[in-house]
Short mmCIF file of C-alpha atoms in Angstrom, two decimals:
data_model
loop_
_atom_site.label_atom_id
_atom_site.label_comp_id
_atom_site.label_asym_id
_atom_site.label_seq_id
_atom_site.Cartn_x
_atom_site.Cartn_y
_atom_site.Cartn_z
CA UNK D 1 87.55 136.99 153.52
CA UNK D 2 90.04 139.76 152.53
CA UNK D 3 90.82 141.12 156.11
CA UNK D 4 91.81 137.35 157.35
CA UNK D 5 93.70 137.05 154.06
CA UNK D 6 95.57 140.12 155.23
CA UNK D 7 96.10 138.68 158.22
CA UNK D 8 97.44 136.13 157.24
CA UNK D 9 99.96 137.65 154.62
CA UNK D 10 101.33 139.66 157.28
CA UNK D 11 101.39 137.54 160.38
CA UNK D 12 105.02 136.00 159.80
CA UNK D 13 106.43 139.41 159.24
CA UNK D 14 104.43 140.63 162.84
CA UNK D 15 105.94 137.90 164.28
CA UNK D 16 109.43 138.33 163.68
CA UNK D 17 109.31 141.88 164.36
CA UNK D 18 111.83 142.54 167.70
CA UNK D 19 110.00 143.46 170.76
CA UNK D 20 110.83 146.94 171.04
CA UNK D 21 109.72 147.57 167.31
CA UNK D 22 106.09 146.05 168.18
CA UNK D 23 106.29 147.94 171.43
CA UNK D 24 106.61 151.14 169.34
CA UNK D 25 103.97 150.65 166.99
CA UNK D 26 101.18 149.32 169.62
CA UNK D 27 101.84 152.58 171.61
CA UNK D 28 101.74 154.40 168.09
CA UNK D 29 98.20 153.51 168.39
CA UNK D 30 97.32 154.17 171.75
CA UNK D 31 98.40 157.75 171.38
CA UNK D 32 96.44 157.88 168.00
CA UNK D 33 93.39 156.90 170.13
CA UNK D 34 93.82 159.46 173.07
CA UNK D 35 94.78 162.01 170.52
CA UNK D 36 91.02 161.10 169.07
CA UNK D 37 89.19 160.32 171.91
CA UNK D 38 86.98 163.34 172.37
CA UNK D 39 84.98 162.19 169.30
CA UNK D 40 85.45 158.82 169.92
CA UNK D 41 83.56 158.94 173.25
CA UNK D 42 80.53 161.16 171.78
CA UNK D 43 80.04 158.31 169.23
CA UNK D 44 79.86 155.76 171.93
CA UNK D 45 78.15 157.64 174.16
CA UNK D 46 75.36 158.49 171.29
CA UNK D 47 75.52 154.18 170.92
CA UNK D 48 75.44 153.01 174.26
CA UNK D 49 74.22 155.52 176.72
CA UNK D 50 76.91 154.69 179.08
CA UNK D 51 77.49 158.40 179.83
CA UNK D 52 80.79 160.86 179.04
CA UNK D 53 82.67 160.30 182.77
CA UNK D 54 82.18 156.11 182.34
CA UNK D 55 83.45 155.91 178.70
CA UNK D 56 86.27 158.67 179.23
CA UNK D 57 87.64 156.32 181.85
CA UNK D 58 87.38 153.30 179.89
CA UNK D 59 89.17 155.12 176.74
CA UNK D 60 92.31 155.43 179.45
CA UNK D 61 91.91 152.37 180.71
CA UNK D 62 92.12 151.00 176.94
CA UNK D 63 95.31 152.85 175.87
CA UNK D 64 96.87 152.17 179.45
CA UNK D 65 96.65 148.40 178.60
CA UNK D 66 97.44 148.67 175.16
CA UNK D 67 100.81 150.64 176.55
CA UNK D 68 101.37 147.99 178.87
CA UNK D 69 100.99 145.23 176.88
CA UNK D 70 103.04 146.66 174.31
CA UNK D 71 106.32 146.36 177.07
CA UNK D 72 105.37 142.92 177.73
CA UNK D 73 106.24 142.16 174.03
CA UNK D 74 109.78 141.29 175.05
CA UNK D 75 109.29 139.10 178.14
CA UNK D 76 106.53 136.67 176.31
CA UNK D 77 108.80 133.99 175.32
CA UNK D 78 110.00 132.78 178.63
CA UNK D 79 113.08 131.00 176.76
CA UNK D 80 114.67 128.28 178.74
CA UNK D 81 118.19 127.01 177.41
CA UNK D 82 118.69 123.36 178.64
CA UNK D 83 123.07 122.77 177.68
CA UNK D 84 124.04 119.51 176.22
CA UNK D 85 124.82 117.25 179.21
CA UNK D 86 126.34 113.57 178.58
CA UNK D 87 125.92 112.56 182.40
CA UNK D 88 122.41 113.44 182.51
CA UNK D 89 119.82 110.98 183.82
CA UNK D 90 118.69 108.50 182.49
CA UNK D 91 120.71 109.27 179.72
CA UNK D 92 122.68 112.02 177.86
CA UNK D 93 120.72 114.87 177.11
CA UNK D 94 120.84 117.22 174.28
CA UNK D 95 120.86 121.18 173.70
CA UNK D 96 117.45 121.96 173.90
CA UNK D 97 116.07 125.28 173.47
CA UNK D 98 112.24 126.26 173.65
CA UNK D 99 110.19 129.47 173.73
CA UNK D 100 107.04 130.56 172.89
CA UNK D 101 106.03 131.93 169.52
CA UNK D 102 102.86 133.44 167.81
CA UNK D 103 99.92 131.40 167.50
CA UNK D 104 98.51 133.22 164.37
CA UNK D 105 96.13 135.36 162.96
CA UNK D 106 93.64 135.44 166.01
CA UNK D 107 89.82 136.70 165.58
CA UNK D 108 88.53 138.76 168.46
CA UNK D 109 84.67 139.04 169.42
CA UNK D 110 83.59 142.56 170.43
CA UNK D 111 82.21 142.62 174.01
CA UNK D 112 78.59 144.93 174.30
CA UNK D 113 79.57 146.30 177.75
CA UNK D 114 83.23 147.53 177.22
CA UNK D 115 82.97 149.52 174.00
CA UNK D 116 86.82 150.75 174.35
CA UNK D 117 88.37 148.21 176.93
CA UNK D 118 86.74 144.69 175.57
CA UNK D 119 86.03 145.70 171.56
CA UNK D 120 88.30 146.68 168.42
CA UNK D 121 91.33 148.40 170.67
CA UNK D 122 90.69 145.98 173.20
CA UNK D 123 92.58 143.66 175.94
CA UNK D 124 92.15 140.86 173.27
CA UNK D 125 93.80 142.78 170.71
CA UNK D 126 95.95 144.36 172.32
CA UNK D 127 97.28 141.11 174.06
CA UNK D 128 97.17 138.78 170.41
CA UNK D 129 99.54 141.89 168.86
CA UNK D 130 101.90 141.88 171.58
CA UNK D 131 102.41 138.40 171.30
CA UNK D 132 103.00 138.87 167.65
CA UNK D 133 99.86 137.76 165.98
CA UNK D 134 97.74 140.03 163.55
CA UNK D 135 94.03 140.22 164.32
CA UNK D 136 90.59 140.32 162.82
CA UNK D 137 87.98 141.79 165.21
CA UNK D 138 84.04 140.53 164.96
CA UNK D 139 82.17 144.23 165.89
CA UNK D 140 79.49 143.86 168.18
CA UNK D 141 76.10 145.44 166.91
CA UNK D 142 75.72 147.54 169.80
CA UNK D 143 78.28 149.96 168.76
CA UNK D 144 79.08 149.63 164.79
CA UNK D 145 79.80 153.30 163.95
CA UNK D 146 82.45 153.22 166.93
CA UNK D 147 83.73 150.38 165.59
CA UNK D 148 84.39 151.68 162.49
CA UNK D 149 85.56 154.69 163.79
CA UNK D 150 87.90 153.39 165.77
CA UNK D 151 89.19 150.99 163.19
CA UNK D 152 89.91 153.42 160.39
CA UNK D 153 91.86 155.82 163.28
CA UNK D 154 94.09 152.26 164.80
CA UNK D 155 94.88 151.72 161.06
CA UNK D 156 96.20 154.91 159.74
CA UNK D 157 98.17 154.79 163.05
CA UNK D 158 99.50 151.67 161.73
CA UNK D 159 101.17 152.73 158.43
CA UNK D 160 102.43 149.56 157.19
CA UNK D 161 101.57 147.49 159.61
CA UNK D 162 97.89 148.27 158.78
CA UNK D 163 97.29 144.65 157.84
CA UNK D 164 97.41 143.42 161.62
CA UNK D 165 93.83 144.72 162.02
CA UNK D 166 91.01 143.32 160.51
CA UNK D 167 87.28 144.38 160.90
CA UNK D 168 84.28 142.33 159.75
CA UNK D 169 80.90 143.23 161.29
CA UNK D 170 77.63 140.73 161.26
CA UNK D 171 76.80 137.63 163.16
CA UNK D 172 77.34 135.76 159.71
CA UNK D 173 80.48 137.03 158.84
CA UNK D 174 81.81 136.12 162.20
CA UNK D 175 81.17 132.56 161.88
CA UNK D 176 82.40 132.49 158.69
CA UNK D 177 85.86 134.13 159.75
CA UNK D 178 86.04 131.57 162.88
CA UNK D 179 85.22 128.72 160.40
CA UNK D 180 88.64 130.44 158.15
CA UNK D 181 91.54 128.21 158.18
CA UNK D 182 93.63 131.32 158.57
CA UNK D 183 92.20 131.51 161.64
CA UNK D 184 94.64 129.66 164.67
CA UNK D 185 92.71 131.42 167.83
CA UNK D 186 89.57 133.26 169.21
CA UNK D 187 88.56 135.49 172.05
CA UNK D 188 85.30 136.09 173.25
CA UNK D 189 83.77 137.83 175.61
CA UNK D 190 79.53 137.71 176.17
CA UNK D 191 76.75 135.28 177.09
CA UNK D 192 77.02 131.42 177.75
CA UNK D 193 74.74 130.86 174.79
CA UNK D 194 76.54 132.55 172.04
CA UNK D 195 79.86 131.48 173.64
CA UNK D 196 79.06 128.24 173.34
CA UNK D 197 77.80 128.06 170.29
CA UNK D 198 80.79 130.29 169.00
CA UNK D 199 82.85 127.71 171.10
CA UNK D 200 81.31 124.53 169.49
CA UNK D 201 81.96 125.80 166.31
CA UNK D 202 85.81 126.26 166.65
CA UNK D 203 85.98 122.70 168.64
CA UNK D 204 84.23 121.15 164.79
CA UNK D 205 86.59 122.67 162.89
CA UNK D 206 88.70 120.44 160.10
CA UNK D 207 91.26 121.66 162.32
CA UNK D 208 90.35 122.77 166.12
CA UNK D 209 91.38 126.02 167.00
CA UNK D 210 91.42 127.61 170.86
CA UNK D 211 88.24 129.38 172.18
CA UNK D 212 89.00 131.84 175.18
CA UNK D 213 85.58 132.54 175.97
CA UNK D 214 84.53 134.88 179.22
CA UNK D 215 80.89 133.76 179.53
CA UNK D 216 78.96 133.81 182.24
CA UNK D 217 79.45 134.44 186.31
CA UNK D 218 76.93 135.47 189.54
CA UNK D 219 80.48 136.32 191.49
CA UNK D 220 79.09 135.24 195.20
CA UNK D 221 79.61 137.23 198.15
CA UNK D 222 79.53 135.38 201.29
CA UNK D 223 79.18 137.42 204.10
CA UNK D 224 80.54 136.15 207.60
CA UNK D 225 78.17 136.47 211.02
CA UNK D 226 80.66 138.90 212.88
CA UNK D 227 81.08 141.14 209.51
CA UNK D 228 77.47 141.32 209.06
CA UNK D 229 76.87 142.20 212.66
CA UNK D 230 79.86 144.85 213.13
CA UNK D 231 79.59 146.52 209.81
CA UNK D 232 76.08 146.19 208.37
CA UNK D 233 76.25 149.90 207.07
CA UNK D 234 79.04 149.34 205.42
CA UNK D 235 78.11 146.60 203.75
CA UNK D 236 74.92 147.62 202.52
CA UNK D 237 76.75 150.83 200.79
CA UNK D 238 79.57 149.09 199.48
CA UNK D 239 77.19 146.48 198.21
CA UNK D 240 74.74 148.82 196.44
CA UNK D 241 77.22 150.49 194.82
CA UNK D 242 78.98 147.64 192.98
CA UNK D 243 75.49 146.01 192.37
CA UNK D 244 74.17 149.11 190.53
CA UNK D 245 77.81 150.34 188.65
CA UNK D 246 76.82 151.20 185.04
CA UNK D 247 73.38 149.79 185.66
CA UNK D 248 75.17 146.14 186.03
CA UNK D 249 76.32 145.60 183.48
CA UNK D 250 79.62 144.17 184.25
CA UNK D 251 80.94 140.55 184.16
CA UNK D 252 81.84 141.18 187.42
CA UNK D 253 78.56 141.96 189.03
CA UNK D 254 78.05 140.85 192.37
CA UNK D 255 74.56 138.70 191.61
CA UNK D 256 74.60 136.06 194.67
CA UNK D 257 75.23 137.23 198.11
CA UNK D 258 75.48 134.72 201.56
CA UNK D 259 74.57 136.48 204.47
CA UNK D 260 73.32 135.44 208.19
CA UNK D 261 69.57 135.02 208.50
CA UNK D 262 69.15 137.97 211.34
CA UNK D 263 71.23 140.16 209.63
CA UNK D 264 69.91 143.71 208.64
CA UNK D 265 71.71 143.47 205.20
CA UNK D 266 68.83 143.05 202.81
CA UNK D 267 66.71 146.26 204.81
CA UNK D 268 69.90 148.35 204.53
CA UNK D 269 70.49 147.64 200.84
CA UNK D 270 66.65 148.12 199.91
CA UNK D 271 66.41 151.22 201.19
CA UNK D 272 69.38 152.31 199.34
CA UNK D 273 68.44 151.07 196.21
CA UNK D 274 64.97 152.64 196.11
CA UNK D 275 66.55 156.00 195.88
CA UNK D 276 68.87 155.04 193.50
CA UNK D 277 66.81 156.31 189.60
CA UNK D 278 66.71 153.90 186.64
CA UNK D 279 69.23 153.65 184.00
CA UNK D 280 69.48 152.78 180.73
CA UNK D 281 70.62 149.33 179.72
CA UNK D 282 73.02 148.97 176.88
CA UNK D 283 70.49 148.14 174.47
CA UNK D 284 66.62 147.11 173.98
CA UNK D 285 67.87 143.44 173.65
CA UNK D 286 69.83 143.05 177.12
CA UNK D 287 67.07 145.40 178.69
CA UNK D 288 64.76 142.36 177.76
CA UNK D 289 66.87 139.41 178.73
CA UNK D 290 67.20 141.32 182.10
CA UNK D 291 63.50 141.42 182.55
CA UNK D 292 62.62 138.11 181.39
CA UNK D 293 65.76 136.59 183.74
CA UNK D 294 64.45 138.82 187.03
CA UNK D 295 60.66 137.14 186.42
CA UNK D 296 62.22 133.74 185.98
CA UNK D 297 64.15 134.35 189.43
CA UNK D 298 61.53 135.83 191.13
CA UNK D 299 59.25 132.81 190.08
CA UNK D 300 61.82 130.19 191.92
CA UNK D 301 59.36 128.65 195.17
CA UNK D 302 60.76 130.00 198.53
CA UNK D 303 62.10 133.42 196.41
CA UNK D 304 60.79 136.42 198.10
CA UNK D 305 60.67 139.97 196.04
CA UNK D 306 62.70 142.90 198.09
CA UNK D 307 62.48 145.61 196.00
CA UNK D 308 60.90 144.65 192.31
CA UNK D 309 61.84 147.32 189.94
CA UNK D 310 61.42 148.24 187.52
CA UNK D 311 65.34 149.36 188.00
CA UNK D 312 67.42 147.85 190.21
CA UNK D 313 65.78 144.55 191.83
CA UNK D 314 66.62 142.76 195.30
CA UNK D 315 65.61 139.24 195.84
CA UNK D 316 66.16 136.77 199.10
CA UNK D 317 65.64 133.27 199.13
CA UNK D 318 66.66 130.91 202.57
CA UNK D 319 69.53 128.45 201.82
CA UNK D 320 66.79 125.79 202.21
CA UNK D 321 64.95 126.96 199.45
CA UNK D 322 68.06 127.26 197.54
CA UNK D 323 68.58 125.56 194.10
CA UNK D 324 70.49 125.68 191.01
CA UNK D 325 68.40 128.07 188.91
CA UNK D 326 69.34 130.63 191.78
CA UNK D 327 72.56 131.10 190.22
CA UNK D 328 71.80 131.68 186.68
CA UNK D 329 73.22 135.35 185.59
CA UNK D 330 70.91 137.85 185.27
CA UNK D 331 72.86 140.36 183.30
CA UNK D 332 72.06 143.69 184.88
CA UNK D 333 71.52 145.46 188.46
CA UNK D 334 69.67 142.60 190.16
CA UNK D 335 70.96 140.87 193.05
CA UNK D 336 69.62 137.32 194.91
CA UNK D 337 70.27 137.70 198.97
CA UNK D 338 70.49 134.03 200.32
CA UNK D 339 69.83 134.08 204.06
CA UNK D 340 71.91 131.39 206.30
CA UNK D 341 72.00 129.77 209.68
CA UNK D 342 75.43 128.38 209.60
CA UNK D 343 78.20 128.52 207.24
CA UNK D 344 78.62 125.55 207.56
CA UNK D 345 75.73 124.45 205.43
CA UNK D 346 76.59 127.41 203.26
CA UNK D 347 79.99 125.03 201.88
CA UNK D 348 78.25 122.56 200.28
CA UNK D 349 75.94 125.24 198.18
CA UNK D 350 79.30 127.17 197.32
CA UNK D 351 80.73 123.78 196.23
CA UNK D 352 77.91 122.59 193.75
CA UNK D 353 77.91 126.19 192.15
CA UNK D 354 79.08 126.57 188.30
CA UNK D 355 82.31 128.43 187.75
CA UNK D 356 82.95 132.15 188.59
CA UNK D 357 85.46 135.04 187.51
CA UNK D 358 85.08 135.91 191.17
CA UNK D 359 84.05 135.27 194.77
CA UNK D 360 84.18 137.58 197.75
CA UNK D 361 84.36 136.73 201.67
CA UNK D 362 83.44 139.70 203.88
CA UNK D 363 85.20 138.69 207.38
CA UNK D 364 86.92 139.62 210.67
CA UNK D 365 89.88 139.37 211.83
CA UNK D 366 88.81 137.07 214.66
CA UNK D 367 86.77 134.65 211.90
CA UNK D 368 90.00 133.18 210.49
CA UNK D 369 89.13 129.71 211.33
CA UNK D 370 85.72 129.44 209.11
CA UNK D 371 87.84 131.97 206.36
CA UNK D 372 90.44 128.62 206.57
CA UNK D 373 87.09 126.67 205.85
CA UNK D 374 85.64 128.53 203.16
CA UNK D 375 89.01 129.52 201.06
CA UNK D 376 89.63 126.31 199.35
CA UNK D 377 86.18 125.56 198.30
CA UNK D 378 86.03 129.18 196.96
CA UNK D 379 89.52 128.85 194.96
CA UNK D 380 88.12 125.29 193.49
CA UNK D 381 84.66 127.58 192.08
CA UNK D 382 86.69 131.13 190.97
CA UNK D 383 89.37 132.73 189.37
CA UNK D 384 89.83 135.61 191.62
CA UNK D 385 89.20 135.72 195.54
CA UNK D 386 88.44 138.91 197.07
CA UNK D 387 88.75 139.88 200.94
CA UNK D 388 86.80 142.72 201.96
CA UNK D 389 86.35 144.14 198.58
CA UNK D 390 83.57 144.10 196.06
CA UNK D 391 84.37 142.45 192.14
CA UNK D 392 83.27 144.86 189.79
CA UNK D 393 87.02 146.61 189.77
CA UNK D 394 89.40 144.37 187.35
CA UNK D 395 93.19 145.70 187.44
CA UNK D 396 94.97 145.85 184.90
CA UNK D 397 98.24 144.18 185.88
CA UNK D 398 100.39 140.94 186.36
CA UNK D 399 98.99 139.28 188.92
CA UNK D 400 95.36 139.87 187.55
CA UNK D 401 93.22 136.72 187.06
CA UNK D 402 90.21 137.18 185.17
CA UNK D 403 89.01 133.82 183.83
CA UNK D 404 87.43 130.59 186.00
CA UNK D 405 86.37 127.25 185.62
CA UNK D 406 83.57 126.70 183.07
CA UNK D 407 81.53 128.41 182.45
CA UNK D 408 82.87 131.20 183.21
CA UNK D 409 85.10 130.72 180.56
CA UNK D 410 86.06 127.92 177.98
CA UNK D 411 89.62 128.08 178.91
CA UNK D 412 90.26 128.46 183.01
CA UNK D 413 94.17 128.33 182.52
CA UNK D 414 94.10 131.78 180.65
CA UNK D 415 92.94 135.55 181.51
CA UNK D 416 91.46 137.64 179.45
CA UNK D 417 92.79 140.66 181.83
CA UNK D 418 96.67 142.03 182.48
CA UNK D 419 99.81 140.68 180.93
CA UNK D 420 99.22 137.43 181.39
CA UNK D 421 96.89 137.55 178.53
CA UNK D 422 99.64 137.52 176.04
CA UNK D 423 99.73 133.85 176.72
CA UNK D 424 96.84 133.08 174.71
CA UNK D 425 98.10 133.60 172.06
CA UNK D 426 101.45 131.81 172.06
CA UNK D 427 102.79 128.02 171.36
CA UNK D 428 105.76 126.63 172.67
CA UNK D 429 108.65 125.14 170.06
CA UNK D 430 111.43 123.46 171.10
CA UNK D 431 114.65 123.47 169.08
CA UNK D 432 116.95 120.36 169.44
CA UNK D 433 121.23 120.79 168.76
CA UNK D 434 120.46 123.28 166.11
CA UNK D 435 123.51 125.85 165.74
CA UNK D 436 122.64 129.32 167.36
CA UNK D 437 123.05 131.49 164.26
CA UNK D 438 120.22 129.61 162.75
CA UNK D 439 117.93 130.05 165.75
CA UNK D 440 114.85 132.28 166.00
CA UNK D 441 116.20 135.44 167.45
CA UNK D 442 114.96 134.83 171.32
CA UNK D 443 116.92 131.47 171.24
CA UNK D 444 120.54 132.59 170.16
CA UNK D 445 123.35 132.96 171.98
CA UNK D 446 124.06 136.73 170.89
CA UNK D 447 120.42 137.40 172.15
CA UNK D 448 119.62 140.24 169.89
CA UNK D 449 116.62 141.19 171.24
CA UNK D 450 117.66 140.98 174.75
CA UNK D 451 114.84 139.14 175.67
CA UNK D 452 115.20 136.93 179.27
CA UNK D 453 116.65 133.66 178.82
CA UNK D 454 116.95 130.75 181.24
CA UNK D 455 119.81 128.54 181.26
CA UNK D 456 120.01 124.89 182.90
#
């Protein structure tokens, strides 16, 4: 394939650019994409009737993560200079220096729901170029003229460096390019099915490759007696609200919730979605697998129907009646209420659940010893652990976490979210007694690109 060939032609080159250099031309191309973004977002509005006001903040969201992943170009290498030491034990050691360089050309799977922050300018791509690697992104069908469009704009912002960006569009052609031997890493973000399959296929290759797949995640909510009682109202609002944000489509939606048996949560949030008017769904296809997953929930025995559509959809089952099929995603603004006695029996349930981006304990103050309880099992089943929030907000930023143990994702160690994303796409190499002027830039004494260094 020509684009992966391009890739990799110019991925030694992107590589060994310094830091500030790459820094320069990444932000080159965020400002290209503000500087377009009027037209951009009427093209992905016209694809994927996610509305001006959503997809103008997503557009800023995209450039302000391409921006700051372009300054964490320099601090990726986390170098760490170990001196020649004769009285070391158990024996002399020798100057060893190791850092972290560029995996490769990397191929990128658009997301549906994100068609700025998870596609072609994406958090994947912007992440694999800042840690030097050139990329070839798989468009998703939901939005192929913004794809384009936003291709041809990223590489005339490029000039030369035109070849770091690939795009190949087709469920075909995306196999093919993850079966390339170009190819040294992947990203994906969508269902469990296709991830997996996507994921198996990488695993078989003559010669594996990583698969950071985001697939699937019911992000529970566990809602504690003397929260429920004291602030039932605001609950049920805050609740609503991140159930039904851009019609649920989001990794992040809230789909499980834990809450006592007499509380007044599932009234209060039924009333407030039956007022709330349907929305359009991304496409015909997930508009179908919502339907078809909301009749298979509402099918489980013991599940009751709250409010049945055809929008937004509110189930409750007791924690009795509970059982693994309750937690399947359901991608889209449907949410299962399970009713409890005591949290205690709740632990157990949390336990045996799959993997999650996120979970979410509502609380007060005075309920610190079941929070002590419930914190560890949570952190064993999620990524991220929210107090008194709701999930469907992802920051872009250091400390950000968004990733969990399968299957949330293929690869729990990594985010797919903030700066720490650049490690990906990175391998360590360690250099042993090699003279510093024949070091790889990051490892010399002279330090030319003033990158951080550690010395022991």
């Amino acid at each position: 394939m020509k684009e992966i060939e391009r890739a990799a032609e110019i991925a030694g080159a992107w590589a060994a650019v310094p830091p500030a250099t790459r820094a320069e031309v990444i932000t080159g191309v965020a400002d290209a994409l503000d500087a377009a973004g009027p037209s951009l977002i009427g093209i992905a509005d016209a694809e994927t009737r996610l509305g001006t006001a959503r997809l103008t903040g997503e557009l800023a969201r995209t450039t302000f993560q391409l921006r700051l992943l372009a300054a964490e170009s320099g601090s990726c290498y986390d170098v760490r200079i170990d001196r020649a030491d004769p009285s070391w034990p158990p024996g002399p050691r020798p100057e060893l220096r190791r850092y972290r360089t560029a995996v490769g050309p990397v191929l990128v799977f658009a997301a549906s729901n994100f068609p700025f922050a998870f596609s072609v300018a994406g958090g994947d791509t912007a992440s694999a170029w800042a840690a030097g690697c050139p990329v070839v992104v798989k468009a998703h069908p939901g939005h192929p003229e913004l794809s384009r469009r936003t291709a041809a704009i990223i590489e005339e912002a490029l000039g030369p460096w035109g070849a770091i960006l690939g795009l190949v569009e087709g469920e075909s052609a995306g196999v093919e390019a993850l079966r390339h031997p170009a190819i040294t890493a992947a990203a994906f973000t969508g269902s469990v099915a296709g991830g997996l399959a996507l994921a198996r296929i990488a695993a078989e290759r003559p010669v594996p490759i990583p698969f950071h797949g985001e697939l699937g995640s019911v992000n529970p909510v566990i809602v504690l007696p003397g929260a429920a009682r004291e602030r039932a109202d605001e609950l049920a609002a805050g609740y609503t609200g991140s159930l039904t944000l851009g019609n649920g489509q989001f990794c992040t939606n809230p789909g499980l919730v834990f809450v006592p048996s007499e509380s007044p949560f599932v009234d209060l949030v039924a009333e407030r979605l039956r007022g709330i008017p349907d929305a359009p769904f991304l496409n015909d296809r997930i508009a179908s697998g919502f339907h078809a997953g909301a009749i298979r929930l509402a099918g489980i025995p013991g599940m009751r129907e709250v409010v049945p559509g055809p929008g937004a959809r509110l189930l409750e089952i007791d924690l009795a009646d509970f059982v693994p099929d309750v937690a399947e995603e359901c991608f889209g603004p449907l949410g299962v209420v399970v009713r409890y006695s005591r949290l205690t029996d709740v632990l157990p349930v949390l336990s045996a659940l799959p993997g999650q981006l996120t979970t979410t304990v509502h609380a007060l103050p005075d309920e610190a010893t079941e929070v002590e309880a419930l914190r560890p099992v949570l952190a064993d089943r999620s990524g991220r652990i929210l107090w008194g929030g709701w999930p469907t907000g992802v920051a872009v930023t250091a400390a950000m976490q968004h990733g969990g143990p399968f299957p949330a994702t293929t690869s729990p160690a990594s985010t797919s979210v903030g700066t720490a994303a650049v490690e990906r796409f990175l391998r360590p190499v360690s250099y042993q007694d090699w003279p510093s002027h024949l070091l790889p830039e990051p490892l010399r004494d002279d330090n030319p690109w003033d990158v951080p260094q550690r010395f022991s």
